[in-house]
Every structure is written in C-alpha cells, then in structure tokens.
CSV table of C-alpha atoms in Angstrom, one decimal:
chain,number,residue,atom,x,y,z
A,206,MET,CA,16.6,-7.6,0.5
A,207,GLN,CA,17.3,-4.2,1.9
A,208,ASN,CA,16.3,-3.3,5.4
A,209,LEU,CA,13.3,-1.3,5.3
A,210,ASN,CA,12.1,1.5,7.9
A,211,PHE,CA,9.6,-1.3,9.6
A,212,PRO,CA,9.4,-3.5,12.4
A,213,SER,CA,10.9,-6.9,11.4
A,214,TYR,CA,8.7,-9.6,10.3
A,215,ASN,CA,8.6,-13.5,9.9
A,216,PHE,CA,7.8,-14.2,6.0
A,217,ARG,CA,7.7,-17.4,4.2
A,218,PHE,CA,10.1,-17.6,1.1
A,219,LYS,CA,10.2,-20.1,-1.5
A,220,ASN,CA,13.2,-20.7,-4.3
A,221,SER,CA,11.7,-21.8,-7.8
A,222,GLU,CA,13.8,-21.6,-11.0
A,223,ASN,CA,16.2,-19.3,-9.4
A,224,LYS,CA,13.6,-16.7,-8.6
A,225,VAL,CA,12.7,-15.9,-4.6
A,226,SER,CA,9.1,-15.8,-4.1
A,227,ILE,CA,7.3,-14.3,-0.8
A,228,PHE,CA,4.2,-15.4,0.4
A,229,ASP,CA,1.2,-12.6,0.4
A,230,ASP,CA,-1.3,-13.2,3.0
A,231,ILE,CA,-3.9,-11.3,1.6
A,232,ARG,CA,-3.4,-13.0,-1.9
A,233,LYS,CA,-2.7,-16.3,0.2
A,234,LYS,CA,-0.5,-17.1,-2.9
A,235,PHE,CA,3.5,-16.7,-3.5
A,236,ILE,CA,4.1,-13.4,-5.2
A,237,ILE,CA,7.9,-13.0,-7.3
A,238,LEU,CA,10.0,-10.8,-4.9
A,239,THR,CA,10.8,-7.6,-6.2
A,240,PRO,CA,12.1,-4.4,-4.4
A,241,GLU,CA,8.7,-2.7,-4.6
A,242,GLU,CA,6.8,-6.4,-3.5
A,243,TRP,CA,9.4,-6.6,-0.3
A,244,VAL,CA,8.4,-3.1,0.4
A,245,ARG,CA,4.5,-4.2,-0.3
A,246,GLN,CA,4.9,-6.9,2.4
A,247,HIS,CA,6.0,-5.1,5.0
A,248,ILE,CA,2.9,-2.8,4.3
A,249,VAL,CA,0.6,-5.8,4.5
A,250,GLN,CA,2.5,-7.0,8.1
A,251,PHE,CA,2.7,-3.4,9.2
A,252,LEU,CA,-1.5,-3.0,8.5
A,253,LEU,CA,-2.0,-6.5,10.0
A,254,GLN,CA,0.1,-6.6,13.0
A,255,GLU,CA,0.7,-2.5,14.1
A,256,LYS,CA,-2.7,-1.1,13.2
A,257,LYS,CA,-4.3,-4.1,13.8
A,258,TYR,CA,-6.7,-3.9,10.3
A,259,PRO,CA,-8.5,-7.1,9.7
A,260,LYS,CA,-7.3,-9.2,6.6
A,261,SER,CA,-10.8,-9.5,5.2
A,262,TYR,CA,-10.6,-5.4,4.4
A,263,ILE,CA,-7.5,-5.4,3.0
A,264,ASN,CA,-7.2,-5.9,-0.9
A,265,VAL,CA,-4.1,-5.9,-2.8
A,266,GLU,CA,-2.9,-5.2,-6.6
A,267,LYS,CA,-6.2,-4.7,-8.2
A,268,LEU,CA,-7.0,-2.9,-11.7
A,269,ILE,CA,-8.8,0.2,-11.8
A,270,LYS,CA,-9.9,2.2,-14.8
A,271,VAL,CA,-8.2,5.9,-14.5
A,272,ASN,CA,-9.2,8.2,-17.8
A,273,ASP,CA,-9.9,5.3,-19.9
A,274,LEU,CA,-6.4,3.6,-19.0
A,275,ASN,CA,-6.2,0.1,-16.8
A,276,LYS,CA,-3.8,0.8,-13.9
A,277,ARG,CA,-3.4,-1.3,-10.8
A,278,TYR,CA,-3.3,0.3,-7.2
A,279,ASP,CA,-1.0,-1.5,-4.2
A,280,ILE,CA,-2.9,-1.7,-1.2
A,281,VAL,CA,-6.8,-0.6,-0.5
A,282,VAL,CA,-8.5,-1.1,3.1
A,283,PHE,CA,-11.7,-1.0,3.1
A,284,LYS,CA,-14.6,0.2,5.4
A,285,PRO,CA,-17.1,-2.4,7.0
A,286,ASN,CA,-19.8,-0.4,4.8
A,287,GLY,CA,-17.3,-1.3,1.5
A,288,GLU,CA,-16.4,2.4,1.3
A,289,LEU,CA,-12.8,3.0,0.8
A,290,PHE,CA,-10.5,3.5,3.9
A,291,LEU,CA,-7.3,3.7,2.6
A,292,LEU,CA,-5.5,4.1,-0.4
A,293,ILE,CA,-1.6,2.7,-0.6
A,294,GLU,CA,0.7,3.7,-3.5
A,295,CYS,CA,4.2,1.4,-3.2
A,296,LYS,CA,7.4,2.2,-4.3
A,297,SER,CA,10.7,0.4,-4.5
A,298,PRO,CA,13.3,1.5,-1.8
A,299,ASP,CA,15.8,3.2,-4.9
A,300,VAL,CA,12.7,5.4,-6.3
A,301,LYS,CA,12.5,8.6,-4.6
A,302,ILE,CA,9.2,10.1,-3.5
A,303,THR,CA,8.3,12.9,-5.7
A,304,GLN,CA,5.5,15.3,-6.2
A,305,GLU,CA,5.0,12.8,-9.0
A,306,THR,CA,3.9,9.9,-6.6
A,307,PHE,CA,1.7,11.8,-4.9
A,308,ASP,CA,0.0,12.9,-7.9
A,309,GLN,CA,-0.4,9.5,-9.3
A,310,ILE,CA,-1.7,8.6,-5.8
A,311,ALA,CA,-4.5,11.7,-6.1
A,312,ARG,CA,-5.3,10.5,-9.7
A,313,TYR,CA,-5.8,7.5,-8.4
A,314,ASN,CA,-8.3,8.7,-5.2
A,315,LEU,CA,-10.3,10.8,-7.7
A,316,LYS,CA,-11.7,7.2,-8.9
A,317,LEU,CA,-11.5,5.6,-5.7
A,318,ASN,CA,-12.3,8.1,-2.8
A,319,ALA,CA,-10.2,7.0,0.4
A,320,GLN,CA,-10.3,8.4,3.1
A,321,PHE,CA,-6.4,8.1,3.9
A,322,LEU,CA,-3.6,8.0,1.9
A,323,MET,CA,0.0,6.5,2.4
A,324,VAL,CA,2.5,6.4,0.1
A,325,THR,CA,5.7,4.6,0.6
A,326,ASN,CA,9.4,3.4,-0.7
A,327,GLY,CA,9.8,1.5,2.6
A,328,LEU,CA,12.3,3.9,3.7
A,329,ASN,CA,10.0,7.1,4.0
A,330,HIS,CA,6.4,7.0,4.8
A,331,TYR,CA,3.7,10.0,4.2
A,332,PHE,CA,0.5,9.7,5.6
A,333,CYS,CA,-2.7,12.0,4.5
A,334,GLN,CA,-6.1,12.6,5.3
A,335,MET,CA,-8.2,13.7,2.4
A,336,ASP,CA,-9.9,17.0,2.5
A,337,PHE,CA,-12.6,16.6,-0.4
A,338,GLU,CA,-14.3,19.8,0.3
A,339,LYS,CA,-10.8,21.8,-0.2
A,340,GLU,CA,-9.7,19.4,-2.8
A,341,THR,CA,-6.5,18.6,-0.9
A,342,TYR,CA,-4.6,16.7,1.5
A,343,ILE,CA,-3.5,17.1,5.1
A,344,PHE,CA,-0.3,15.0,6.3
A,345,LEU,CA,-0.5,12.9,9.5
A,346,GLU,CA,2.1,12.1,11.7
A,347,GLU,CA,1.0,8.5,11.3
A,348,LEU,CA,-2.1,6.0,10.3
A,349,PRO,CA,-4.9,5.7,12.4
A,350,PHE,CA,-5.7,2.5,13.8
A,351,PHE,CA,-8.7,0.5,12.3
C-alpha cells in the first residue's frame, strides 16, 4: 500500500483467499484492505495515538439516512455526553479532495451536527470547525486534542 501523510503505525494483516485484510481496532475485526480502508485505519490510529481520543468514543462505518437515502459515514467521534464531536470523511489516496467532497460531508453533518470536520485522502488533510450560526465552516491548522 501507498505511504500516507501520517506517522508510521503497526497494523495487523491477514491473507485469506488471495485478499489482504487489516484489523480494525474499533470494529474488532479484519476488514478487506482497500486504498480507502488503508486511509481509514491510519486515521483511527492517528486519533488514538496522536490525538489521544478514547477508543470507546470512536465509531466507524455506520449507516445514516440523508434525504431518505441510506449513506455510510466513515468515522465519528462522540463527546462523553453522546453529542457528536468530530465527523471524518475518508477518500482513497487517488481521489482528489474537491468542493464536492466538502459538500458530501456538509450534507452528512446537517443530520449529525458534529462540531469538527475532517476530510482526507491520506495525503491531504483538511480540518474544519463548524459555525452553526453562520452556517459555514472555519478551516483549522489541525484537529483539537480530546
């Protein structure tokens, strides 16, 4: 897999039926390793190891309804009170981050109301804080610590 713009992490891999899987510490199971999953697993480790987010507050790949359509968010981090703290959209490293990517996470966030957003393809990371009054987001240099 391609090197990403994250620190180096130790991952567990498994090869079965000529498919490589990576262990997801949050879902507690092996997931088929795709370029997007490679990015997602780096972000999970980044949140746990660099930003010190508690594992029990992180949720990966769950269904949500957006405009009567079933969608799946990549990663969310909850606050201790159950409110959403952070919503993360992962893309494969070969996918350019565009306005369309921000529109996608903004649509999800209309439903979820996370305080912070992150969009990444593993190479380029964008961090935002929501301004709900002005219905906009403010770009940040990095994510806050938990």
